[in-house]
Each structure stands twice: as C-alpha cells, then as structure tokens.
Coordinates of C-alpha atoms and ligand atoms in Angstrom, one line a residue:
M16 CA 103.1 115.3 74.0
T17 CA 104.1 111.7 74.1
A18 CA 102.5 109.0 75.8
R19 CA 106.0 107.8 77.3
L20 CA 106.1 107.3 80.5
D21 CA 109.4 108.0 81.5
R22 CA 108.9 109.4 85.4
P23 CA 110.2 113.1 84.7
I24 CA 110.4 113.9 88.0
A25 CA 112.0 117.5 87.2
R26 CA 108.6 118.5 85.9
L27 CA 107.1 118.4 89.3
A28 CA 108.9 121.9 90.0
D29 CA 106.1 123.6 87.7
D30 CA 102.9 124.8 89.2
F31 CA 99.7 122.9 88.1
D32 CA 96.2 123.3 88.1
V33 CA 95.4 119.8 89.6
V34 CA 97.6 117.2 91.6
V35 CA 95.8 113.9 91.7
I36 CA 97.0 111.6 94.5
G37 CA 97.1 107.8 93.7
G38 CA 97.4 106.4 90.4
G39 CA 94.6 103.5 90.6
I40 CA 92.2 103.8 87.9
T41 CA 90.1 106.2 89.5
G42 CA 93.4 108.8 89.6
V43 CA 94.6 107.9 86.2
C44 CA 91.1 108.6 84.9
V45 CA 91.2 111.7 86.5
A46 CA 94.5 112.9 85.1
R47 CA 93.5 111.8 81.8
E48 CA 90.0 113.9 81.9
A49 CA 92.2 117.0 83.5
A50 CA 94.9 116.7 81.2
S51 CA 92.8 116.1 78.1
R52 CA 90.9 119.3 79.2
G53 CA 93.8 121.2 78.8
L54 CA 94.3 121.7 82.8
R55 CA 98.3 121.2 84.0
T56 CA 98.2 117.9 86.0
A57 CA 100.6 116.1 87.9
L58 CA 99.8 112.4 89.3
L59 CA 101.3 111.1 92.3
E60 CA 101.6 107.3 92.9
R61 CA 103.5 105.8 96.1
D62 CA 104.1 102.6 94.3
D63 CA 103.4 101.8 90.9
F64 CA 100.5 102.5 88.6
G65 CA 97.6 99.9 89.2
S66 CA 99.3 98.3 92.3
G67 CA 96.7 99.1 94.6
T68 CA 93.1 97.7 94.3
S69 CA 92.9 98.2 90.2
S70 CA 95.0 95.2 89.5
A71 CA 93.0 92.9 92.2
T72 CA 89.5 93.0 90.3
T73 CA 87.5 90.1 88.9
K74 CA 88.5 91.3 85.5
Y75 CA 84.7 92.6 84.6
I76 CA 83.8 95.7 83.0
H77 CA 80.1 94.9 84.2
G78 CA 77.0 96.7 85.5
G79 CA 77.3 94.3 88.4
I80 CA 74.0 92.1 88.0
R81 CA 74.0 91.2 91.6
Y82 CA 73.8 94.8 92.7
L83 CA 70.1 94.4 91.4
E84 CA 69.4 92.3 94.8
Q85 CA 70.1 95.6 96.5
Y86 CA 68.0 97.7 94.5
D87 CA 71.1 99.4 93.1
V88 CA 69.4 100.2 90.0
A89 CA 71.4 103.5 89.6
V90 CA 75.0 102.0 89.8
V91 CA 74.0 99.4 87.4
R92 CA 72.6 101.3 84.9
E93 CA 75.4 104.0 84.9
S94 CA 77.9 100.5 84.8
L95 CA 76.1 99.4 81.9
R96 CA 76.5 102.8 80.3
E97 CA 80.1 102.7 81.1
R98 CA 80.9 98.8 80.1
R99 CA 80.1 100.4 76.7
I100 CA 82.0 103.0 76.5
L101 CA 85.5 101.6 77.9
A102 CA 84.7 98.6 75.5
L103 CA 84.6 100.7 72.5
G104 CA 87.3 102.8 73.9
A105 CA 90.0 99.8 74.1
P106 CA 88.8 96.8 71.8
H107 CA 92.0 95.0 71.9
L108 CA 91.7 94.6 75.5
V109 CA 88.1 93.6 76.0
E110 CA 85.8 90.3 74.9
Q111 CA 82.2 90.1 75.5
T112 CA 82.0 87.0 77.7
Q113 CA 79.0 85.0 78.4
F114 CA 78.2 84.3 81.7
I115 CA 76.1 81.5 83.3
M116 CA 73.8 81.7 85.9
P117 CA 72.7 78.3 87.1
A118 CA 69.4 77.6 88.3
W119 CA 69.2 74.9 91.0
R120 CA 65.8 73.7 92.6
W121 CA 67.2 75.2 95.9
S122 CA 68.4 78.5 94.4
K123 CA 68.3 82.0 96.5
P124 CA 66.6 83.9 95.1
P125 CA 64.5 81.2 93.6
T126 CA 64.7 80.9 89.5
P127 CA 62.1 83.3 88.5
L128 CA 63.4 85.9 90.6
L129 CA 66.7 85.3 89.0
G130 CA 64.9 85.4 85.5
A131 CA 63.4 88.5 86.4
G132 CA 66.9 90.2 87.4
V133 CA 68.4 88.9 84.1
L134 CA 65.8 90.6 82.4
L135 CA 66.0 94.0 84.1
Y136 CA 69.8 93.7 83.4
D137 CA 69.1 93.5 80.1
A138 CA 66.5 96.2 79.8
L139 CA 69.2 98.6 81.9
S140 CA 71.4 98.4 79.2
F141 CA 69.2 99.2 76.4
D142 CA 71.9 101.4 74.8
R143 CA 74.9 98.3 74.6
N144 CA 75.2 98.2 71.1
V145 CA 74.9 101.5 69.7
A146 CA 78.2 102.1 67.3
A147 CA 79.7 98.6 68.6
P148 CA 81.0 96.5 65.9
D149 CA 79.8 92.9 65.6
S150 CA 82.8 91.6 67.9
L151 CA 81.6 93.8 70.6
R152 CA 77.8 93.4 70.3
I153 CA 75.8 91.8 73.4
P154 CA 73.0 89.8 72.3
H155 CA 69.4 89.4 74.5
P156 CA 69.9 86.9 77.4
K157 CA 68.3 83.1 77.2
W158 CA 67.5 80.3 79.1
L159 CA 69.7 76.9 78.6
S160 CA 68.0 74.1 79.3
K161 CA 69.6 71.8 81.7
S162 CA 71.3 69.3 78.8
A163 CA 72.7 72.5 76.8
L164 CA 73.7 74.1 80.1
L165 CA 76.1 71.0 81.2
K166 CA 77.3 70.5 77.8
R167 CA 78.7 74.1 78.1
V168 CA 79.7 73.7 81.8
P169 CA 80.3 69.9 82.5
W170 CA 81.5 70.2 85.9
L171 CA 78.2 71.7 87.2
D172 CA 76.5 69.8 89.8
A173 CA 73.6 68.4 87.9
D174 CA 71.4 67.4 90.8
G175 CA 68.7 69.7 91.0
L176 CA 69.9 72.1 88.4
Q177 CA 66.7 73.2 86.3
G178 CA 68.9 75.0 83.6
G179 CA 70.4 78.4 83.5
F180 CA 70.3 81.8 82.3
A181 CA 73.1 83.1 79.7
Y182 CA 74.1 86.6 79.7
H183 CA 76.9 88.9 78.5
D184 CA 79.5 91.3 80.7
T185 CA 83.1 92.4 79.2
L186 CA 86.0 90.9 80.3
N187 CA 88.6 93.4 80.9
L188 CA 91.4 90.9 79.6
H189 CA 94.4 92.3 81.7
P190 CA 93.2 95.2 83.7
E191 CA 96.7 96.3 84.3
R192 CA 97.1 96.7 80.9
L193 CA 94.2 98.5 80.2
L194 CA 95.0 101.2 83.1
L195 CA 98.4 101.9 81.8
A196 CA 97.2 102.6 78.5
Y197 CA 95.0 105.3 80.3
A198 CA 97.8 106.7 82.1
Q199 CA 99.6 106.8 78.4
S200 CA 96.6 108.7 77.4
A201 CA 96.8 110.9 79.9
A202 CA 100.7 111.5 79.3
A203 CA 100.2 112.0 76.0
A204 CA 97.3 114.9 76.8
G205 CA 100.4 116.6 79.0
A206 CA 99.7 115.0 82.4
V207 CA 103.0 114.3 84.5
L208 CA 102.7 110.9 86.0
I209 CA 105.1 109.7 88.7
N210 CA 105.6 106.4 90.3
H211 CA 107.3 105.7 93.5
I212 CA 106.4 108.9 95.3
T213 CA 104.5 109.4 98.6
V214 CA 102.0 111.9 99.3
D215 CA 103.3 112.7 103.0
S216 CA 101.1 115.6 103.6
F217 CA 99.6 118.7 102.3
V218 CA 101.1 122.0 101.6
G219 CA 99.0 125.1 102.9
H220 CA 98.4 127.7 105.4
D221 CA 95.5 128.6 107.7
V222 CA 93.1 131.4 106.9
A223 CA 90.5 132.5 109.2
G224 CA 90.4 129.2 110.5
D225 CA 90.3 127.4 107.1
F226 CA 92.9 125.5 105.8
L227 CA 93.9 126.4 102.6
V228 CA 95.6 123.5 100.6
E229 CA 98.5 124.9 98.0
G230 CA 99.5 121.6 97.2
V231 CA 101.5 118.5 98.4
H232 CA 104.6 117.8 100.3
A233 CA 105.7 114.0 98.8
T234 CA 109.0 111.7 99.0
D235 CA 110.6 110.2 96.0
R236 CA 110.8 106.7 97.1
L237 CA 113.6 105.6 94.5
T238 CA 115.9 108.7 95.7
G239 CA 114.4 109.4 99.3
R240 CA 114.1 113.1 98.1
S241 CA 111.5 115.6 99.5
L242 CA 109.9 117.2 97.4
E243 CA 106.7 120.0 97.5
V244 CA 104.4 120.1 94.3
R245 CA 102.1 123.1 94.3
A246 CA 98.7 123.0 92.6
R247 CA 95.2 125.0 92.5
V248 CA 93.5 122.0 93.8
V249 CA 94.3 118.7 95.0
V250 CA 92.3 115.4 94.0
N251 CA 92.6 112.7 96.7
A252 CA 91.9 109.5 94.9
A253 CA 94.0 107.2 97.2
G254 CA 91.1 104.9 97.2
P255 CA 91.0 102.4 100.2
W256 CA 93.7 105.1 101.6
I257 CA 91.8 108.1 101.3
D258 CA 91.2 108.4 105.2
K259 CA 95.1 107.5 105.5
V260 CA 96.0 110.6 103.2
L261 CA 93.2 112.9 105.0
G262 CA 94.3 112.1 108.6
T263 CA 97.6 114.1 107.6
L264 CA 95.3 117.1 107.8
G265 CA 95.1 116.7 111.7
R266 CA 91.6 117.7 111.7
P267 CA 88.4 115.7 111.0
T268 CA 87.1 116.0 107.8
G269 CA 84.0 113.3 108.1
V270 CA 85.1 111.0 105.5
G271 CA 85.8 107.3 106.3
V272 CA 86.0 104.3 104.4
D273 CA 84.7 100.9 104.8
R274 CA 87.1 98.4 103.8
S275 CA 86.6 95.1 102.5
K276 CA 88.9 92.7 101.5
G277 CA 88.7 90.5 98.2
V278 CA 90.8 87.6 97.1
H279 CA 90.6 85.7 93.7
V280 CA 92.3 82.4 93.1
L281 CA 93.9 81.1 90.0
T282 CA 93.8 77.5 89.4
R283 CA 93.6 74.3 87.1
P284 CA 91.1 74.8 84.3
L285 CA 87.5 73.7 85.3
G286 CA 86.2 71.2 83.2
G287 CA 89.8 70.6 81.7
G288 CA 90.0 73.7 79.4
V289 CA 86.8 73.5 77.4
V290 CA 84.5 75.6 79.0
R291 CA 84.3 79.3 77.5
D292 CA 81.7 80.7 80.0
A293 CA 82.0 82.4 83.3
V294 CA 79.7 80.9 85.6
F295 CA 78.0 82.8 88.7
A296 CA 78.4 79.7 90.7
R297 CA 76.2 80.5 93.6
A298 CA 76.3 77.7 96.6
Q299 CA 73.8 76.5 99.2
S300 CA 75.2 78.5 101.5
G301 CA 74.4 81.8 99.7
R302 CA 78.0 82.4 98.9
H303 CA 78.8 82.6 95.4
V304 CA 82.2 83.2 93.1
I305 CA 82.8 83.8 89.7
V306 CA 84.8 81.1 88.0
S307 CA 86.2 83.1 84.9
P308 CA 88.0 80.7 81.9
W309 CA 91.2 83.0 81.5
M310 CA 94.4 82.2 80.3
G311 CA 93.8 79.1 80.0
K312 CA 92.7 78.5 83.6
S313 CA 90.3 79.0 85.9
F314 CA 90.1 82.5 87.8
I315 CA 87.8 81.9 90.9
G316 CA 86.7 84.7 93.2
P317 CA 86.1 87.2 94.9
T318 CA 85.8 86.9 98.4
D319 CA 84.3 90.2 100.5
T320 CA 85.0 90.5 103.8
P321 CA 85.0 93.3 106.0
I322 CA 88.2 94.1 107.7
N323 CA 90.0 97.0 109.9
E324 CA 93.3 96.9 108.5
S325 CA 94.2 98.5 105.1
D326 CA 97.1 96.3 104.1
P327 CA 95.4 92.6 104.5
V328 CA 97.2 89.3 103.4
V329 CA 95.6 86.0 101.9
T330 CA 95.2 83.5 104.6
P331 CA 94.4 80.1 104.1
D332 CA 90.7 80.7 105.1
D333 CA 90.4 83.1 102.2
V334 CA 91.5 80.1 99.9
D335 CA 89.5 77.7 102.0
L336 CA 86.1 80.0 101.5
I337 CA 86.7 80.1 97.8
L338 CA 87.5 76.4 97.3
D339 CA 84.7 75.4 99.1
T340 CA 82.2 77.7 97.5
V341 CA 82.9 76.7 94.0
N342 CA 83.4 72.9 95.4
S343 CA 79.7 72.7 96.4
T344 CA 78.7 73.6 93.1
M345 CA 80.4 70.8 91.0
S346 CA 79.4 67.4 89.3
A347 CA 80.6 64.7 91.6
A348 CA 82.8 63.6 88.3
E349 CA 85.0 66.5 88.6
A350 CA 87.4 66.5 91.2
P351 CA 87.2 68.9 94.1
L352 CA 89.9 72.2 93.9
T353 CA 92.2 71.5 96.5
F354 CA 95.2 73.8 97.7
D355 CA 97.7 72.0 95.4
D356 CA 95.2 73.6 92.3
V357 CA 95.8 76.9 93.2
E358 CA 98.8 78.1 91.1
L359 CA 98.3 82.2 93.0
T360 CA 96.0 84.5 94.4
T361 CA 95.2 87.9 94.0
I362 CA 94.4 90.3 96.6
G363 CA 92.5 93.5 97.0
V364 CA 90.9 96.2 99.3
R365 CA 87.4 97.3 98.2
P366 CA 87.0 101.3 99.0
L367 CA 83.5 101.5 100.0
I368 CA 81.5 104.4 101.1
K369 CA 81.0 104.6 104.8
H370 CA 77.3 104.1 105.6
T371 CA 77.1 107.2 107.9
D372 CA 78.8 110.4 107.9
T373 CA 81.2 109.7 111.0
T374 CA 83.3 112.4 112.3
V375 CA 86.5 110.6 112.0
D376 CA 89.2 111.5 114.8
P377 CA 92.0 112.1 112.7
T378 CA 94.4 110.0 115.0
D379 CA 92.2 106.8 114.8
M380 CA 93.2 105.0 111.8
S381 CA 90.8 101.8 112.5
N382 CA 87.6 101.6 110.4
T383 CA 85.5 99.1 111.5
P384 CA 82.3 99.1 109.6
D385 CA 79.3 100.7 110.8
D386 CA 76.7 97.7 110.7
G387 CA 79.0 95.1 112.1
G388 CA 80.2 94.2 108.9
D389 CA 78.1 93.6 105.7
T390 CA 80.2 94.9 103.1
Y391 CA 78.7 92.0 100.6
S392 CA 75.5 94.4 100.4
A393 CA 77.4 97.4 100.5
S394 CA 76.6 100.0 97.5
R395 CA 79.4 100.0 95.0
R396 CA 78.2 104.1 94.1
H397 CA 81.1 106.5 94.4
E398 CA 81.0 109.8 95.9
L399 CA 82.8 113.1 95.8
Y400 CA 83.6 114.8 99.0
H401 CA 84.6 118.8 98.6
H402 CA 86.2 119.3 102.3
V403 CA 85.5 123.1 102.3
D404 CA 82.4 121.6 104.0
R405 CA 84.9 121.1 106.7
G406 CA 86.7 124.3 106.6
V407 CA 89.8 122.8 104.0
R408 CA 89.7 124.5 101.0
N409 CA 91.0 123.3 97.3
L410 CA 90.9 119.8 98.3
W411 CA 88.7 117.0 96.8
S412 CA 88.1 113.2 97.8
I413 CA 86.7 110.4 95.7
G414 CA 85.2 107.7 97.9
G415 CA 83.8 104.2 96.5
G416 CA 83.0 103.5 93.2
K417 CA 84.0 100.3 90.7
W418 CA 86.9 99.9 87.9
T419 CA 84.3 100.1 85.5
T420 CA 82.5 103.4 86.3
A421 CA 85.9 105.1 87.1
R422 CA 85.9 107.2 83.8
A423 CA 82.6 108.7 84.7
T424 CA 83.5 109.3 88.1
A425 CA 86.7 111.3 86.6
E426 CA 84.2 113.3 84.3
E427 CA 82.3 114.2 87.3
M428 CA 85.2 115.2 89.0
V429 CA 86.8 117.4 86.5
D430 CA 83.4 119.4 85.9
E431 CA 83.2 119.7 89.7
L432 CA 86.7 121.5 89.6
A433 CA 85.9 123.5 87.0
A434 CA 82.4 124.8 88.6
H435 CA 84.6 125.7 91.8
E436 CA 88.0 125.7 92.1
L437 CA 89.3 126.0 88.4
T438 CA 86.5 128.8 87.2
G439 CA 88.0 131.0 85.0
V440 CA 91.0 128.5 84.1
P441 CA 90.8 127.9 80.2
M442 CA 89.8 124.7 79.6
R443 CA 89.6 122.8 76.1
G444 CA 86.6 120.3 75.1
F445 CA 87.3 116.6 75.2
D446 CA 85.0 114.2 74.3
T447 CA 85.7 111.7 77.0
R448 CA 83.2 109.3 76.0
S449 CA 84.5 108.5 72.3
A450 CA 88.2 108.7 73.4
A451 CA 90.0 105.6 72.6
A452 CA 92.7 104.6 75.3
H453 CA 96.4 104.8 74.1
G454 CA 97.0 102.0 71.8
T455 CA 93.7 101.7 70.4
F456 CA 93.8 101.1 66.7
A457 CA 90.5 102.5 66.3
W458 CA 87.5 103.7 68.4
A459 CA 84.6 101.2 68.4
D460 CA 86.2 98.7 65.4
D461 CA 86.6 95.2 65.6
A462 CA 89.7 94.4 66.9
E463 CA 89.8 90.6 65.0
P464 CA 91.3 92.3 61.7
F465 CA 94.1 94.3 63.8
L466 CA 95.2 91.5 66.0
A467 CA 95.4 89.2 63.2
S468 CA 97.7 91.5 61.2
A469 CA 99.7 92.8 64.4
A470 CA 100.4 89.2 65.1
T471 CA 101.4 88.3 61.9
S472 CA 104.0 91.1 61.4
L473 CA 104.8 89.8 64.7
V474 CA 105.7 86.7 63.9
E475 CA 107.4 88.1 60.6
A476 CA 109.6 89.8 63.2
G477 CA 110.5 86.8 65.2
L478 CA 108.2 86.0 67.7
S479 CA 106.1 82.5 68.2
S480 CA 102.4 82.6 67.5
Q481 CA 101.5 82.4 71.1
S482 CA 103.7 85.3 72.4
A483 CA 102.6 87.3 68.8
E484 CA 98.8 87.1 69.8
L485 CA 99.4 87.9 73.3
V486 CA 101.5 91.4 72.3
A487 CA 99.2 92.2 69.7
R488 CA 96.7 92.4 72.6
L489 CA 98.5 93.5 75.6
Y490 CA 100.0 96.5 73.2
G491 CA 97.6 97.3 70.5
T492 CA 99.6 99.9 68.4
D493 CA 102.6 99.9 70.3
H494 CA 103.3 96.1 69.1
R495 CA 105.5 97.7 66.4
K496 CA 107.9 98.8 69.4
I497 CA 108.4 95.1 70.3
A498 CA 108.7 94.3 66.4
E499 CA 111.0 97.0 66.1
L500 CA 113.5 95.7 68.9
V501 CA 113.1 92.0 67.9
S502 CA 114.2 92.7 64.3
D503 CA 117.1 94.7 66.1
D504 CA 118.0 92.0 68.3
P505 CA 116.3 88.6 67.4
D506 CA 117.4 87.1 70.5
L507 CA 114.6 89.5 72.4
A508 CA 112.0 87.3 70.9
R509 CA 112.9 85.0 73.3
P510 CA 109.9 83.9 75.5
I511 CA 109.7 84.2 79.1
A512 CA 108.8 81.1 81.2
G513 CA 106.1 80.0 78.9
S514 CA 104.1 82.9 79.8
G515 CA 103.7 84.4 76.3
D516 CA 105.7 87.6 77.1
V517 CA 109.3 88.1 75.4
E518 CA 112.1 89.6 76.5
A519 CA 111.9 92.9 74.4
Q520 CA 108.8 93.4 76.6
V521 CA 111.3 93.9 79.4
I522 CA 113.0 97.1 77.7
V523 CA 109.9 98.6 77.0
A524 CA 108.4 98.4 80.4
V525 CA 111.5 100.4 81.5
V526 CA 111.8 102.6 78.8
D527 CA 108.1 103.5 77.4
E528 CA 106.2 102.3 80.7
A529 CA 108.0 103.7 83.6
A530 CA 108.9 100.1 85.3
R531 CA 111.4 100.6 88.2
T532 CA 111.2 97.5 90.1
L533 CA 111.1 94.1 89.0
A534 CA 107.4 93.6 90.5
D535 CA 106.2 96.6 88.1
I536 CA 107.8 94.7 85.3
I537 CA 106.6 91.2 85.9
D538 CA 103.1 91.7 87.7
R539 CA 101.8 94.9 85.8
R540 CA 103.7 95.3 82.3
L541 CA 104.2 91.7 81.4
V542 CA 101.6 89.2 82.0
L543 CA 103.6 86.6 83.6
G544 CA 103.5 87.5 87.5
T545 CA 99.3 86.8 86.8
V546 CA 99.3 84.0 84.8
S547 CA 101.3 81.3 86.8
R548 CA 104.0 81.2 89.5
V549 CA 107.0 83.0 88.6
P550 CA 110.1 80.3 88.2
E551 CA 113.4 82.1 90.0
T552 CA 115.3 81.7 86.5
A553 CA 112.6 84.2 85.0
I554 CA 113.2 86.9 87.6
R555 CA 117.0 86.4 87.0
R556 CA 116.5 86.8 83.5
I557 CA 114.5 89.8 83.6
A558 CA 116.8 91.5 86.3
H559 CA 119.8 90.8 83.9
I560 CA 118.0 92.7 80.9
A561 CA 116.5 95.8 83.2
A562 CA 119.8 96.0 85.3
P563 CA 121.4 98.3 82.6
L564 CA 118.6 100.6 81.7
L565 CA 117.9 101.2 85.4
G566 CA 121.4 101.9 86.1
W567 CA 121.5 98.9 88.5
D568 CA 125.2 97.7 89.2
D569 CA 125.9 93.7 90.0
T570 CA 125.4 94.5 93.8
R571 CA 122.1 96.2 93.6
R572 CA 120.8 93.6 90.7
D573 CA 121.6 91.0 92.9
H574 CA 120.0 92.9 96.0
E575 CA 116.8 93.7 93.7
I576 CA 116.6 89.8 92.9
R577 CA 116.6 88.8 96.3
A578 CA 114.0 91.2 97.3
E579 CA 111.8 90.2 94.6
L580 CA 112.1 86.4 95.7
D581 CA 111.7 87.0 99.4
R582 CA 108.3 89.0 98.4
R583 CA 107.0 86.5 96.3
A584 CA 107.6 83.9 98.8
A585 CA 106.2 86.0 101.6
L586 CA 103.0 86.7 99.3
D587 CA 102.5 82.9 99.1
S588 CA 103.4 81.9 102.5
H589 CA 100.6 83.5 104.2
W590 CA 98.0 81.2 102.9
R591 CA 99.8 78.3 101.1
I592 CA 99.6 75.4 103.5
S593 CA 101.0 71.7 104.0
P594 CA 98.9 69.3 101.6
A595 CA 97.6 67.5 104.5
R596 CA 95.5 70.4 105.6
A597 CA 94.0 70.6 102.0
Ligands
FAD604 C1 88.3 91.6 94.6 C2 88.0 92.7 94.0 C3 87.2 92.7 93.0 C4 86.9 93.5 92.0 N1 86.0 93.5 90.6 C5 85.4 94.4 90.0 C6 85.6 94.0 88.8 O1 85.5 93.1 88.2 N2 84.7 95.4 87.8 C7 84.7 96.5 88.4 O2 84.5 97.5 87.8 N3 85.1 96.8 89.8 C8 85.8 95.8 90.6 N4 86.6 95.9 91.9 C9 86.6 97.2 92.4 C10 87.5 98.0 91.6 O3 88.7 97.4 91.7 C11 87.7 99.2 92.6 O4 86.8 100.2 93.1 C12 88.5 100.2 91.9 O5 90.2 99.3 91.5 C13 89.5 101.2 92.7 O6 90.4 101.9 92.4 P1 90.8 103.4 92.9 O7 92.2 104.0 91.9 O8 89.8 104.0 94.0 O9 91.8 102.8 94.0 P2 93.3 101.9 94.2 O10 93.3 100.9 93.0 O11 93.5 100.9 95.2 O12 94.6 103.1 94.0 C14 94.7 103.8 94.9 C15 96.0 104.3 95.0 O13 96.3 105.2 95.8 C16 97.7 104.9 95.9 N5 98.4 106.0 97.4 C17 97.6 105.4 98.5 N6 98.2 106.4 99.6 C18 98.6 107.0 98.8 C19 99.8 108.4 99.2 N7 99.7 109.0 100.2 N8 100.6 108.8 98.1 C20 100.4 108.5 96.9 N9 99.7 107.5 96.4 C21 98.8 107.2 97.3 C22 97.6 103.6 96.1 O14 99.0 102.9 96.2 C23 96.9 103.0 95.1 O15 97.8 102.7 94.2 C24 86.8 95.1 92.5 C25 87.3 95.2 93.8 C26 87.9 94.1 94.3 C27 88.7 94.5 95.7

C-alpha cells in the first residue's frame, strides 16, 4: 500500500465494509482507524480534505481549560489524554506552547478561582509526560508576577494587573498538514480517499418498514459523473452538515446540529514579534480571545456565535468583536489593532451536539439553538448516533467533538461497527494510540535533531534556510520528495511570495497529495494561503506549474486563475471595510 493520495476513483467500484462521508479530521481518523484494522474502507469528501471546520481551528491540541468553567471534566480529561497521543504521533507538526492567563483585579472568574482551574487542569493531565521526549514535556503551571508577566507580554494592560498563570498546551502548527498526514496514513493502510465528490443520497431499500442502507449515491464534482458506492455500513462524519446528509433519507432521525460560527484574524504581531507565549485575553466584558504568536504574526480568535445557516461568511461585526476584545486588554503603549492590521481571516462552523433530542423534520433545514443561542457554553463532547433506533439500518452519524478528540472518537466508532454491523468481519489489531502519523520520523522522539538534519539536506539541495526549515516541518520524512525534485530541477527551489513555500511543493501537492484546485494547493498543501494575503503573481505562478499536471490547457488554466482570484476577493469583501470605519 502507498501513502500517495492520487484520487483512485475507479476503486470506488469495489465493495467496501465502510464508507465514510466527510474528509474533515473526524472522517479521516475514522478511515485511518478502519483501514488500519483491515476493513475495506472508502472516504468521500465533497470539497477538499480538511476544507471544512477542520482547517479553521484555533490551532490547539488542548484539553480546553475553559470547559472546566462548565464542569465538563470528562471532555477535558479525554482531551488531555489525546493531546499527548497526538503530540507523540507527529512531533514535527506540533510545539508545546506556554499559555498565559492574565489575572486583573476585575477578572471574572476571580484570580483564586482561575488558579484553582489551572491546578485542576494540571492534575487532569497527570499522564502528560509518559514516554515524551524532553522537547514535548509539559511542566507544571506556575504563577508569574506582574513584572515577570509584562516582560514576557509587554502589550498587556498593566492597570489592575496582578500577574498571570502560565500553563502549557500543544500548538497544532499547521492543522491542514496534520490532517493530510492522517489521510496519508489511511491511504497507506489501504483506504480509498477521494476529494471533490459529493454524497447526494443513500443507496438502500425498505425492509419491513426499516430502511436498509447499502451504500451511497455520489457525484464526482470534477467530471460531473454519478456513482454508486456500496458498503456494509456508512459513517456520516459530515461535521456541521450531518443533518443535511441525513435529510436526504426523507425521514426523521432525531439528530440535529447546533451550529456556531468561529472566526479568527491574522494580524501584525502584537508586542512587535518578541512575544513567544499565547495569551488568553479575557476582557472586562467577559469575552475572551486567544492571541497566539504564529508564523511571525498574531493569530487571534475565536468568536463563538450561534447561527442558523451552515455556510456563513465573515462579517465586519465578527472582526470588530475580536479587535475590541483584544484591544481592551492592551496597554496604551501598544497601538490598538484596526481593520488595516488584519491580513486575513478564517471561518469555521462548530458542529455542536443539539441540546435536546428533537425530532428533525427532514424538510426543515434550519437549526436554531434550543436555548436561544448560548453556544459558547455548549459542551464540546461527541456523540455517536446509531440510526437503527429510528428504523435506519447500517448507518451511523458522528456529532460534536473537537479536533483534539477525533482520533478517540474514531476508535470508539470503529469499535461500535465491530460490535454491530461488522461482527464476523475479520479485523487485525491496530495500536491506534501509538501509531505515528504519516511523515513522522519516529514515534515519541525529539523532533529537533531530525528537523535540523532534514533542513541541512534541503539547504544542500538548494533551498534557502527559511524554506528548508518550513519544508522539513510540513513534510517530515516526505521532505525527501522536495529534495529530489529540486535536485532534478534547481528552479523548483524558487520561493513563492515570501511564505517560505517553494515551487516543488506544488508538484508534490498535485502528484502525491490529491490537490485538484488552486485553493487546495494554496490553502491546504502549502502554507501560502494561511500566512498572508496571496498576491496574484503567486496564484498565476502556481497555476502555471500545476496546469500540465492537472491536464489544464491554457483556457482552463486562465479560467481557474480567474475563479481563484474572484473567490479570494469575495472572502475578503464580506468583512473588509473602509479605513474610515475602522
Ligand atoms: C473557530 C473554531 C476553532 C476551533 N479550535 C479548535 C482547537 O483549537 N482545537 C480543537 O481540538 N478543536 C477546535 N475546534 C473544533 C474542531 O475544529 C472541530 O470539532 C473539528 O474540526 C470537526 O471536524 P469534522 O471532521 O467533524 O468536521 P469538518 O472538518 O467540518 O468536516 C466535515 C466534512 O464533511 C464534508 N461534507 C459535508 N457534506 C458532505 C457530503 N454530502 N458529501 C461529502 N462530504 C461532505 C465537508 O466538506 C467537510 O469537509 C474549533 C472549531 C472552530 C469552529
């Protein structure tokens, strides 16, 4: 088996044990888990792997300290256990980050309660350092005096500041690449993963009033071709869209989704780029955002706004909310952030467990939160729905969850399949908790020596040191593919628009990583689309390299360039407002 993602659509004619709908982190982890246990597995993603909520996160593999305020201790404990498992399985794509929770005289919860929460968080992560190399070890939290805190985070408002609690969580450096690594692991285990294919409805028939699912009807969005994919059981892992997928059954399933919009902004670095800690900036209003130093800038968010629609856009109000919150925690010496400081935004929809088991009318696609809209305090737990209870056999849906807990959810999901629809199907053992993600040089090892030697060989191949360091991180052991391409054609070491990406990555994206659109390449294979606004020249250059590999003639290439320019402009146009308003 190969880890190569090459969109093997002809293989969808096979009979599968499991078909997974959705290529976010949940679906990808289910596919990895199922295929690794020897199940014949297919995953169908309507857009690109990770293009939904999974690429719009705050970038933390974390326990979720603030869920302690909701007494969600079980979710926090599970997440802390998973934080360790994910970090050890991909040391090159994570970094332990110190978080600061500043305490002002007016803080709510009050300082002693914040301290108690931090201590409980630490206690719940009792196994955090088991088998961890020094670089991934997490120390106990500590209290920083006001002066020590201001030295580390000079942009904080000193007025009423008492000091701050310092604790650690794990930065998911490039969630798109870690998700891809799991997709590659699934492919290496034999799963068939196809992006740009939409599941339209279920294949099946009625038996004594029940609907027996036998697979799915799907449309290949690249060719328009309709397909039928047959499987013993289907797992609906469509995240915030699970109810839409279930809606095609035409009967109530009792499953709904509460949706919450989450926005981040990427800005100039607060504190001038010297701050290394992430800051939990809680304003007097009670709102908070996390300010993370990331790729030389500040990544700030998220918002948490209940919504009815499933495909929202970023509005000026979202950006205002983030800027107001962070500005109100800043010292007068730091210039307040304005709209002009925002380079780009991200947006995702949290799929949250609906509070009550309302029977969803299949014709009603709206989903108003039951309590009038407090998604901030809604639990981040996950739920597995077995639709047999409502007369639909061979179908499961996965609701809620977090990026951090997706692997555990997948393990539980495949255990359920083994206990129900797939009893008697032979499976092999799979040590999911200590299986490294594709590209990992060694499980639970210190990444630094590997990254240093990979970067040296990439520099020898012709990359700049900035690009070499980035490529080593993004690709892990696959950095050799980039080195080989550059050795054959030194021009492919050319950097793209100052992001650190090089042209050889475009080739790997298309040939080995199933990128089929310019957005796939720019936003989820390279870092270009996530670190800054993307200049038109870069889009043109990428299209020029990708076109022959994707079979695009000049007309098609120009059309794709235009479409990508328009798409990016539209994303910005929803929130970018005149400097006068800012
Ligand atoms: C702003 C924000 C910040 C977050 N920060 C964190 C964080 O720091 N750490 C953390 O652990 N969690 C975080 N989360 C939560 C986490 O991102 C989500 O729980 C997780 O990504 C959900 O993954 P998923 O695979 O279930 O959904 P998605 O990633 O949305 O994947 C579902 C996929 O299904 C596909 N799909 C839908 N319909 C169909 C169809 N008909 N056919 C085929 N495919 C279909 C979609 O295209 C999509 O790719 C955050 C969430 C948000 C919104």
